[in-house]
Amino acid sequence: MIELKLKQISSIINQIIENSLYGTDILYKAAFHLPSHGGKRLRPFLVIKSCELVGGNIEVALPAATAIELLHNFTLVHDDIMDNDILRRGVPTVHTLWGIPMGILAGDLLFAKAFQLLLSSPHVNYERLIKAAKIMADATITISEGQSLDMIFEKRMDVTEEEYLTMVYKKTGALFKASAEIGGLIGGGDENAIKLLGEYGSNIGIGFQIFDDYLGLFSKEEILGKPIGNDIREGKKTLIVIKALSSPIRDYLLKILGKKDISNQEIYELIDEIKQQGIDEYVLNKAKSYINIAINSIIEFPESEAKKDLIELAKYAISRIK
Amino acid sequence: MIELKLKQISSIINQIIENSLYGTDILYKAAFHLPSHGGKRLRPFLVIKSCELVGGNIEVALPAATAIELLHNFTLVHDDIMDNDILRRGVPTVHTLWGIPMGILAGDLLFAKAFQLLLSSPHVNYERLIKAAKIMADATITISEGQSLDMIFEKRMDVTEEEYLTMVYKKTGALFKASAEIGGLIGGGDENAIKLLGEYGSNIGIGFQIFDDYLGLFSKEEILGKPIGNDIREGKKTLIVIKALSSPIRDYLLKILGKKDISNQEIYELIDEIKQQGIDEYVLNKAKSYINIAINSIIEFPESEAKKDLIELAKYAISRIK
């Protein structure tokens, strides 16, 4: 059900993205590459449903929803360069196809297009639109801080669960939070509604990212569109890794963590060990707890289709297969 | 006189930049590196003087002026990665000190901070502020297109003067134009005033960039803060190069253009040849003609201190030594 609704929203958002990035030259081709190859469009869905939850309609939220998706894609394009990732969504990453300089520039263009689109939202009160744009700028700053932490953590072996959660809030939670708040703002919500939507967004974002790290190890390459165990090869301090580092399998993990040339066999062995330690269960429960907080944040809103969709979205964040 | 005024504005802008980028972690240090090592602050000056020209005061223009400078620094940080430049303003470039991933991220942070600052401008009418932010987003898109052309031109030997001028407008003119327009908007100028300021800005920007390319070959490394002839080593199609490619020294130039390891001796010989062909004069006159158009664009504004300063700024753009 939620997947059908996500698809419907996707097809509208995809059309706006295509119009926004239409161009025949290299720069526009490079910028359009990632957003044209799928993506779940969870964040635009969140913008739209948050807008509807407070009584707004989808039309006013569409530019903002698309802007958030472009912003998200900008961070992915740059992250892939920073992390040396060569595959995403089953296709080569932008810098793999067009080189690092064009990858950087394509990301920059997506970032600028995000602001251009948001600021062109028609029928939105000017004061609210400025607040929405400010939220988007603030979120981008937070995301940059999160990505910086993520990279710094690669070199550290003593990252705590608390530090991981801060990083994950910044890297992922902040944009989900911004999506929900911007939807609420554009939909005409009052201060309290926007605050609750923000709590919903940041918690769903954290739960989503914890589960995303889980899928990165426990899903399959053909479903995920990128190799299993990339996080291990890059030395990422996911919650799984952090828990494993304080378990009996610490020494085994330390031997392979951050090594670019780990074999699939070694990854599968690691997965078995992680399961035997019950770390997969721990991590899933952690993700679930954030999703429950998210759902509770919006529980007091009167019943509506949008509310049902947001609750479904929260559950989907930790039940999806990719 | 103009240099003293630029210094006064610089010290105010520098303080706001420092407040905005204060941070002890790597990301903030990397982001603060370039803007803390000088820069002429021509664009903030332009924002402020354009604001004053239409009757606004400096205080309302300061956040926007600083935002434009941060945006400019963002483009420089990313350009330096794309162009493999290791020195700027006499110090190592951001990615040279902190690596490409942190260089990309520092640029992204500067970009986001630019929007955050602009959108926090107090005492500005909301509608005008949205227009200003939209101009900044549009300009960033144009700058990305300009940088893309600049890179594509490196591989082409048949770039025309007209193509160069389009590239230079996009790469440099667009941000000068945006600076003047945003200053005019924030200062309360009417549509015609903003249009004239835009013409002033784009022409001063083109003249500035033509002269910048000239300095890149005819100034001195210790003044410029980067090696002489970088453009030649990178195969950049500056107006000097384009003219030289359609002159008797074409074959000589083709032998060294785009070669990373050209000696200083070879650069000096090239400079002599270029002078003998009168290309330096041609390029200087071209820059001057854009500066004259810029000055003429604002000639109808009533006399004022701000108008004098803008005329001085235009002249300074092609008389500076760095």
XYZ file of C-alpha atoms in Angstrom:
644
model
C 0.000 0.000 0.000
C 2.635 2.497 1.080
C 4.823 1.325 -1.790
C 2.070 2.110 -4.284
C 1.651 5.597 -2.821
C 5.408 6.127 -2.904
C 5.366 5.176 -6.590
C 2.595 7.633 -7.353
C 4.458 10.470 -5.654
C 7.692 9.342 -7.334
C 6.258 9.696 -10.799
C 5.168 13.283 -10.112
C 8.485 14.198 -8.495
C 10.449 12.530 -11.301
C 8.680 14.684 -13.850
C 9.552 17.888 -11.990
C 13.163 16.740 -11.611
C 13.356 16.009 -15.315
C 12.004 19.455 -16.190
C 14.384 21.057 -13.758
C 17.486 19.256 -14.996
C 16.730 19.091 -18.683
C 19.869 19.785 -20.664
C 21.955 18.182 -23.347
C 25.401 19.165 -22.136
C 27.661 17.099 -19.897
C 26.944 19.042 -16.711
C 23.178 18.506 -16.899
C 23.554 14.893 -17.966
C 25.854 14.281 -15.004
C 23.487 16.062 -12.614
C 20.447 14.168 -13.922
C 22.178 10.774 -13.800
C 21.585 9.804 -10.166
C 18.071 11.232 -9.675
C 16.994 9.565 -12.933
C 18.019 6.133 -11.664
C 15.418 5.498 -9.050
C 15.518 6.289 -5.400
C 12.563 5.752 -3.093
C 11.579 9.444 -2.851
C 10.865 8.980 0.870
C 11.807 12.571 1.649
C 9.468 14.169 -0.918
C 6.733 11.842 0.357
C 7.467 13.105 3.852
C 7.278 16.756 2.745
C 3.956 16.191 0.999
C 2.343 14.133 3.761
C 3.486 16.581 6.445
C 1.942 19.364 4.406
C -1.306 17.409 4.088
C -1.289 16.497 7.781
C -1.659 20.169 8.721
C -4.304 20.792 6.065
C -2.209 21.867 3.097
C -2.551 20.345 -0.342
C -0.014 18.478 -2.426
C 0.338 21.141 -5.143
C 1.867 23.763 -2.864
C 4.296 21.189 -1.461
C 5.591 19.810 -4.768
C 8.418 22.309 -5.431
C 9.682 21.945 -1.852
C 9.353 18.162 -2.000
C 11.383 18.038 -5.201
C 13.913 20.492 -3.788
C 14.525 18.201 -0.816
C 15.046 15.254 -3.151
C 17.553 17.230 -5.254
C 19.356 18.257 -2.085
C 19.478 14.618 -1.017
C 20.896 13.613 -4.399
C 23.494 16.379 -4.176
C 24.753 14.902 -0.889
C 24.849 11.396 -2.405
C 26.836 12.521 -5.459
C 29.436 14.235 -3.275
C 29.459 11.437 -0.667
C 30.178 8.894 -3.396
C 33.267 10.868 -4.405
C 34.415 11.183 -0.787
C 33.802 7.493 -0.098
C 35.192 6.275 -3.435
C 31.955 4.413 -4.164
C 31.593 3.200 -7.718
C 28.043 1.831 -7.684
C 24.753 3.238 -6.431
C 21.199 2.251 -7.353
C 22.729 -0.423 -9.559
C 24.516 2.041 -11.852
C 27.996 3.595 -11.813
C 28.275 6.710 -9.658
C 28.492 10.136 -11.306
C 32.227 10.631 -10.809
C 32.882 7.094 -12.074
C 31.236 8.021 -15.365
C 32.279 11.662 -15.785
C 35.290 12.067 -13.482
C 35.671 13.754 -10.107
C 35.643 17.386 -11.361
C 32.318 16.910 -13.169
C 31.001 14.927 -10.179
C 31.738 17.815 -7.846
C 30.134 20.271 -10.253
C 27.042 18.107 -10.844
C 26.541 17.974 -7.061
C 26.896 21.743 -6.810
C 24.327 22.185 -9.548
C 21.845 19.886 -7.766
C 22.357 21.899 -4.571
C 21.712 25.223 -6.331
C 18.710 23.777 -8.197
C 17.239 22.680 -4.871
C 17.204 26.262 -3.616
C 15.993 27.608 -6.937
C 13.041 25.216 -6.889
C 12.100 25.763 -3.261
C 12.244 29.543 -3.617
C 9.979 29.343 -6.673
C 7.162 27.696 -4.687
C 3.979 29.470 -5.692
C 1.105 30.222 -3.300
C 3.295 30.075 -0.197
C 3.318 32.897 2.308
C 6.675 34.729 1.984
C 7.541 34.525 5.659
C 6.962 30.777 5.697
C 8.940 30.321 2.509
C 11.932 32.139 3.993
C 11.701 29.955 7.095
C 11.541 26.856 4.893
C 14.607 27.930 2.922
C 16.442 28.667 6.157
C 15.584 25.187 7.431
C 16.977 23.729 4.221
C 20.224 25.723 4.554
C 20.552 24.774 8.232
C 19.953 21.117 7.413
C 22.647 21.181 4.723
C 25.120 22.536 7.260
C 24.178 19.769 9.683
C 24.485 17.134 6.946
C 27.991 18.395 6.089
C 28.936 18.105 9.755
C 27.525 14.568 9.786
C 29.484 13.534 6.702
C 32.621 15.041 8.259
C 32.091 12.974 11.420
C 31.416 9.882 9.327
C 34.793 10.324 7.593
C 36.650 11.129 10.822
C 35.142 8.038 12.485
C 36.631 5.850 9.724
C 40.034 6.379 11.292
C 38.883 5.838 14.881
C 38.291 2.474 16.544
C 36.763 3.837 19.768
C 33.600 5.483 18.416
C 30.797 5.150 20.972
C 27.161 4.363 20.271
C 26.311 7.892 21.417
C 28.756 9.411 18.922
C 27.328 7.197 16.190
C 23.807 8.393 16.994
C 24.913 12.033 16.843
C 26.545 11.386 13.474
C 23.511 9.571 12.135
C 21.176 12.315 13.324
C 23.308 14.867 11.494
C 23.881 12.826 8.376
C 20.353 11.509 7.882
C 18.008 12.617 10.659
C 18.482 16.315 9.914
C 17.156 16.082 6.349
C 14.145 13.954 7.342
C 13.493 16.504 10.096
C 13.797 19.374 7.612
C 11.474 17.568 5.181
C 8.737 17.190 7.787
C 9.154 20.739 9.105
C 9.156 22.279 5.634
C 6.031 20.303 4.732
C 4.360 21.519 7.909
C 5.418 25.118 7.303
C 4.243 25.174 3.704
C 0.990 23.473 4.644
C 0.241 26.256 7.110
C 0.865 24.313 10.331
C 1.264 26.124 13.648
C 4.453 26.151 15.708
C 3.512 23.118 17.773
C 2.574 21.042 14.720
C 5.908 21.891 13.085
C 7.767 20.974 16.260
C 6.025 17.584 16.446
C 6.653 16.961 12.757
C 10.312 17.777 13.340
C 10.510 15.168 16.093
C 8.788 12.668 13.861
C 11.229 13.440 11.051
C 14.451 13.294 13.009
C 13.508 10.004 14.668
C 12.354 8.341 11.489
C 15.621 9.511 9.918
C 17.766 7.969 12.635
C 15.784 4.717 12.524
C 16.012 4.724 8.724
C 19.802 5.136 8.777
C 20.366 2.453 11.416
C 18.301 0.107 9.271
C 20.142 1.271 6.151
C 23.459 0.268 7.723
C 21.809 -3.064 8.619
C 20.710 -3.617 5.002
C 24.221 -2.757 3.814
C 25.359 -5.991 5.411
C 22.251 -8.185 5.544
C 20.586 -7.482 2.179
C 21.743 -8.714 -1.230
C 23.811 -6.895 -3.856
C 21.232 -7.387 -6.631
C 18.534 -5.858 -4.449
C 20.700 -3.137 -2.926
C 22.329 -1.966 -6.162
C 25.752 -1.860 -4.521
C 28.154 -4.409 -3.022
C 27.379 -5.952 0.375
C 29.802 -4.929 3.099
C 30.953 -1.623 1.571
C 30.794 -0.088 5.054
C 33.222 -2.715 6.351
C 35.612 -2.155 3.446
C 35.516 1.616 4.041
C 35.995 1.240 7.790
C 32.658 2.943 8.529
C 31.611 2.930 12.159
C 28.068 1.707 11.822
C 26.199 0.595 14.920
C 26.847 -3.007 13.885
C 30.582 -2.355 13.743
C 30.579 -0.454 17.037
C 28.761 -3.289 18.818
C 31.005 -5.907 17.196
C 34.092 -3.991 18.326
C 32.981 -4.378 21.935
C 32.154 -8.086 21.516
C 34.266 -11.258 21.375
C 34.612 -10.847 17.587
C 36.536 -7.576 17.986
C 39.909 -9.023 16.979
C 38.502 -10.799 13.950
C 36.766 -7.603 12.799
C 39.858 -5.464 13.336
C 41.756 -7.681 10.911
C 39.451 -6.840 8.008
C 37.875 -3.478 8.902
C 38.840 -0.750 6.435
C 40.578 -3.132 4.034
C 39.468 -2.354 0.483
C 40.196 -5.875 -0.741
C 38.144 -7.979 1.675
C 36.647 -10.941 -0.180
C 32.932 -11.688 -0.218
C 33.777 -14.869 1.680
C 35.260 -12.853 4.532
C 32.190 -10.617 4.583
C 29.891 -13.673 4.809
C 31.946 -15.069 7.664
C 31.715 -11.762 9.452
C 27.938 -11.722 8.958
C 27.701 -15.166 10.596
C 29.750 -14.019 13.550
C 27.649 -10.884 13.943
C 24.491 -12.978 13.974
C 25.917 -15.377 16.535
C 26.592 -12.423 18.823
C 22.984 -11.279 18.409
C 24.188 -7.906 17.138
C 21.742 -7.938 14.232
C 18.843 -8.239 16.679
C 20.215 -5.454 18.863
C 20.542 -3.113 15.898
C 17.083 -3.915 14.557
C 15.557 -3.236 17.959
C 17.401 0.052 18.146
C 16.027 1.101 14.761
C 12.568 0.014 15.868
C 12.742 2.113 19.018
C 13.400 5.272 16.978
C 10.545 4.440 14.655
C 8.238 4.054 17.657
C 9.291 7.471 18.954
C 8.611 8.901 15.506
C 5.110 7.427 15.407
C 4.367 8.625 18.928
C 5.379 12.161 17.984
C 2.424 12.515 15.640
C -0.073 10.421 17.587
C -2.040 13.438 18.814
C -2.845 14.747 15.358
C -6.457 14.060 14.428
C -6.964 10.936 12.320
C -6.506 11.505 8.583
C -5.257 9.809 5.463
C -1.977 11.750 5.757
C -1.479 10.615 9.343
C -2.020 6.998 8.330
C 0.503 7.446 5.516
C 3.095 8.933 7.836
C 2.690 6.030 10.255
C 2.992 3.613 7.334
C 6.092 5.460 6.143
C 7.700 5.093 9.564
C 7.068 1.354 9.571
C 8.280 1.052 5.982
C 11.573 2.752 6.916
C 12.573 -0.396 8.817
C 10.741 -3.082 6.854
C 11.872 -2.258 3.287
C 14.240 -4.595 1.494
C 16.364 -1.844 -0.077
C 41.272 55.699 -2.005
C 39.198 52.778 -3.266
C 41.745 50.401 -1.730
C 41.297 52.024 1.679
C 37.512 51.695 1.404
C 37.862 48.080 0.338
C 39.986 47.470 3.408
C 37.393 49.021 5.692
C 34.626 46.874 4.244
C 36.929 43.828 4.365
C 37.488 44.141 8.076
C 33.731 44.191 8.753
C 33.061 41.292 6.379
C 35.972 39.297 7.802
C 34.486 39.573 11.276
C 31.114 38.255 10.124
C 32.814 35.418 8.240
C 34.793 34.518 11.341
C 31.643 34.448 13.471
C 29.841 32.390 10.873
C 32.606 29.803 10.459
C 33.858 29.595 14.003
C 34.592 25.986 14.895
C 37.446 23.898 16.186
C 36.878 20.771 14.147
C 38.471 19.943 10.830
C 35.442 20.800 8.705
C 35.167 24.346 10.032
C 38.929 24.881 9.928
C 38.961 23.720 6.309
C 36.004 25.947 5.419
C 37.544 28.984 7.165
C 40.972 28.496 5.583
C 40.482 30.270 2.250
C 38.253 33.171 3.387
C 40.662 33.825 6.273
C 43.588 34.290 3.890
C 42.699 37.552 2.268
C 40.754 38.164 -0.871
C 39.816 41.614 -2.064
C 36.152 41.439 -1.002
C 35.134 43.181 -4.244
C 31.784 41.390 -4.347
C 30.696 42.369 -0.810
C 31.804 45.922 -1.621
C 29.603 45.773 -4.693
C 26.601 44.503 -2.698
C 26.998 47.272 -0.121
C 27.596 50.103 -2.586
C 24.684 48.984 -4.772
C 22.495 49.002 -1.676
C 23.687 52.496 -0.779
C 23.264 53.718 -4.355
C 19.504 53.143 -4.136
C 19.254 54.686 -0.648
C 19.753 51.658 1.586
C 22.257 51.557 4.416
C 25.216 49.294 4.930
C 23.798 47.431 7.957
C 20.954 45.789 6.049
C 23.345 44.742 3.289
C 26.022 43.140 5.471
C 24.565 39.600 5.734
C 23.949 39.490 1.975
C 27.391 40.944 1.240
C 29.042 38.300 3.407
C 26.853 35.590 1.886
C 28.065 36.513 -1.601
C 31.687 36.355 -0.419
C 31.125 32.902 1.115
C 29.495 31.745 -2.100
C 32.486 33.055 -4.050
C 34.870 31.196 -1.727
C 32.820 28.008 -2.126
C 33.310 28.179 -5.889
C 37.054 28.796 -5.465
C 37.512 25.835 -3.107
C 35.756 23.487 -5.537
C 37.438 25.025 -8.616
C 40.843 24.458 -7.053
C 40.054 20.752 -6.700
C 38.772 20.543 -10.286
C 41.777 22.446 -11.652
C 44.343 20.696 -9.434
C 45.585 24.051 -8.142
C 47.855 23.840 -5.114
C 48.322 27.513 -4.267
C 45.876 30.402 -3.904
C 46.325 33.713 -2.114
C 49.864 32.598 -1.330
C 48.793 29.607 0.766
C 48.110 25.939 -0.065
C 44.583 25.264 -1.310
C 42.058 23.571 0.993
C 42.265 20.130 -0.609
C 46.063 20.312 -0.615
C 45.978 20.681 3.170
C 43.032 18.475 4.116
C 42.520 16.191 1.112
C 39.896 16.190 -1.634
C 36.999 14.755 0.442
C 37.333 17.478 3.096
C 37.845 20.062 0.343
C 34.555 19.090 -1.266
C 32.792 19.170 2.087
C 34.300 22.510 3.120
C 33.021 23.984 -0.138
C 29.562 22.539 0.475
C 29.536 24.057 3.954
C 30.494 27.498 2.600
C 27.660 27.219 0.059
C 25.091 26.322 2.717
C 26.404 29.029 5.066
C 25.954 31.573 2.288
C 22.229 30.808 2.092
C 21.893 30.643 5.857
C 23.419 34.099 6.216
C 21.464 35.723 3.392
C 18.165 34.316 4.642
C 18.906 35.647 8.128
C 19.125 39.256 6.878
C 17.144 41.361 9.350
C 15.027 44.357 8.366
C 14.561 43.211 4.784
C 11.132 42.949 3.229
C 10.290 39.226 2.834
C 9.419 39.445 -0.834
C 12.699 41.175 -1.633
C 14.627 38.674 0.453
C 13.120 35.763 -1.464
C 14.000 37.455 -4.733
C 17.551 38.002 -3.489
C 17.915 34.345 -2.486
C 16.530 33.273 -5.845
C 19.078 35.487 -7.599
C 21.813 33.831 -5.549
C 20.581 30.337 -6.465
C 20.258 31.280 -10.147
C 23.757 32.764 -10.135
C 25.199 29.592 -8.625
C 23.626 27.560 -11.420
C 25.115 29.905 -13.998
C 28.533 29.746 -12.310
C 28.440 25.931 -12.415
C 27.648 26.097 -16.126
C 30.558 28.507 -16.581
C 32.986 26.247 -14.744
C 31.765 23.313 -16.832
C 32.459 25.265 -20.045
C 35.859 26.305 -18.705
C 36.781 22.641 -18.191
C 35.352 21.530 -21.540
C 37.279 24.304 -23.303
C 40.548 22.926 -21.891
C 40.274 20.055 -24.336
C 39.289 22.198 -27.322
C 41.672 24.235 -29.484
C 38.987 26.029 -31.516
C 37.257 28.046 -28.793
C 36.083 31.363 -30.213
C 36.241 34.756 -28.535
C 32.456 34.720 -28.367
C 32.439 31.355 -26.581
C 35.083 32.649 -24.182
C 32.942 35.702 -23.393
C 29.909 33.502 -22.704
C 31.999 31.346 -20.383
C 33.465 34.343 -18.593
C 30.056 35.926 -18.168
C 28.798 32.708 -16.592
C 31.857 32.025 -14.496
C 32.461 35.528 -13.172
C 29.987 38.038 -14.591
C 26.973 36.261 -13.124
C 28.124 36.625 -9.511
C 29.080 40.294 -9.935
C 25.665 40.802 -11.529
C 23.952 38.995 -8.649
C 25.936 41.051 -6.120
C 24.800 44.340 -7.634
C 21.195 43.184 -8.055
C 20.966 41.808 -4.528
C 22.418 45.038 -3.133
C 19.850 47.009 -5.115
C 17.001 44.762 -4.003
C 17.926 44.879 -0.345
C 18.462 48.635 -0.506
C 14.904 49.078 -1.765
C 15.712 49.953 -5.382
C 13.003 49.895 -8.049
C 12.976 47.494 -10.996
C 14.842 49.838 -13.314
C 17.569 50.551 -10.765
C 18.084 46.825 -10.226
C 18.237 46.245 -13.977
C 20.890 48.933 -14.414
C 22.863 47.598 -11.467
C 22.711 44.138 -13.031
C 24.184 45.495 -16.265
C 26.870 47.289 -14.305
C 27.652 44.080 -12.400
C 27.807 41.685 -15.316
C 30.047 44.006 -17.347
C 32.415 44.757 -14.493
C 32.580 41.009 -13.895
C 33.526 40.225 -17.486
C 36.098 43.032 -17.547
C 37.449 41.840 -14.202
C 37.876 38.266 -15.433
C 39.553 39.260 -18.707
C 41.984 41.345 -16.649
C 42.389 38.488 -14.169
C 43.482 36.189 -16.974
C 45.867 38.958 -18.085
C 47.377 39.208 -14.582
C 47.755 35.435 -14.484
C 50.419 35.821 -17.168
C 51.707 39.371 -16.790
C 51.858 39.809 -13.003
C 54.415 38.262 -10.613
C 54.077 35.112 -8.502
C 54.938 36.906 -5.235
C 52.183 39.463 -5.879
C 49.647 37.020 -7.297
C 50.052 34.317 -4.632
C 50.128 31.584 -7.280
C 52.460 30.595 -10.109
C 52.539 32.662 -13.300
C 51.198 30.829 -16.331
C 48.945 28.351 -14.501
C 46.307 28.902 -17.189
C 48.794 27.851 -19.878
C 49.799 24.739 -17.919
C 46.121 23.806 -17.471
C 45.277 24.441 -21.116
C 42.747 27.136 -20.192
C 41.298 29.041 -23.113
C 41.767 32.582 -21.909
C 41.306 35.441 -24.350
C 45.106 35.711 -24.555
C 45.368 32.059 -25.555
C 42.512 32.319 -28.043
C 44.099 35.315 -29.744
C 47.524 33.673 -29.713
C 46.055 30.546 -31.320
C 44.942 32.619 -34.299
C 48.277 34.438 -34.570
C 51.688 33.468 -35.996
C 52.681 32.039 -32.589
C 49.973 29.354 -32.766
C 52.384 26.482 -33.407
C 54.726 27.541 -30.642
C 51.830 27.818 -28.179
C 50.356 24.448 -29.184
C 53.634 22.807 -28.216
C 53.365 23.872 -24.570
C 49.622 24.503 -23.975
C 48.192 22.120 -21.379
C 51.575 20.677 -20.419
C 51.835 20.526 -16.628
C 55.642 20.665 -16.670
C 56.274 23.819 -18.699
C 59.305 25.621 -17.275
C 59.200 29.239 -16.150
C 61.640 29.971 -18.963
C 59.154 28.707 -21.535
C 56.412 30.831 -19.948
C 58.621 33.934 -20.148
C 59.392 33.256 -23.798
C 55.694 32.880 -24.475
C 55.012 36.183 -22.719
C 57.545 37.898 -24.992
C 55.931 36.438 -28.085
C 52.478 37.460 -26.922
C 53.682 41.015 -26.377
C 55.312 41.121 -29.797
C 51.984 40.165 -31.342
C 50.288 42.990 -29.444
C 47.892 40.513 -27.832
C 48.412 41.996 -24.369
C 47.209 45.369 -25.657
C 44.209 43.806 -27.388
C 43.144 42.010 -24.219
C 43.602 45.082 -22.029
C 41.480 47.142 -24.408
C 38.807 44.476 -24.369
C 38.707 44.520 -20.572
C 38.562 48.314 -20.646
C 35.610 48.297 -23.028
C 33.559 46.186 -20.595
C 34.498 48.455 -17.729
C 33.322 51.457 -19.756
C 29.980 49.781 -20.419
C 29.714 49.053 -16.683
C 30.338 52.683 -15.771
C 27.880 53.911 -18.393
C 25.181 51.632 -16.989
C 25.023 53.611 -13.755
C 25.743 57.047 -15.192
C 22.123 58.209 -14.853
C 21.933 57.645 -11.104
C 22.098 60.935 -9.201
C 25.566 61.819 -7.937
C 26.420 60.262 -4.584
C 29.329 58.843 -2.633
C 28.158 55.316 -3.522
C 28.081 56.136 -7.238
C 31.616 57.517 -7.052
C 32.716 54.346 -5.264
C 31.121 52.092 -7.875
C 32.856 54.011 -10.659
C 36.139 53.729 -8.760
C 35.523 50.008 -8.267
C 35.032 49.530 -11.996
C 38.319 51.285 -12.747
C 40.076 49.354 -10.010
C 38.913 46.041 -11.533
C 41.359 46.614 -14.404
C 44.096 48.627 -12.697
C 44.805 46.410 -9.667
C 48.082 44.546 -9.443
C 46.592 41.313 -8.055
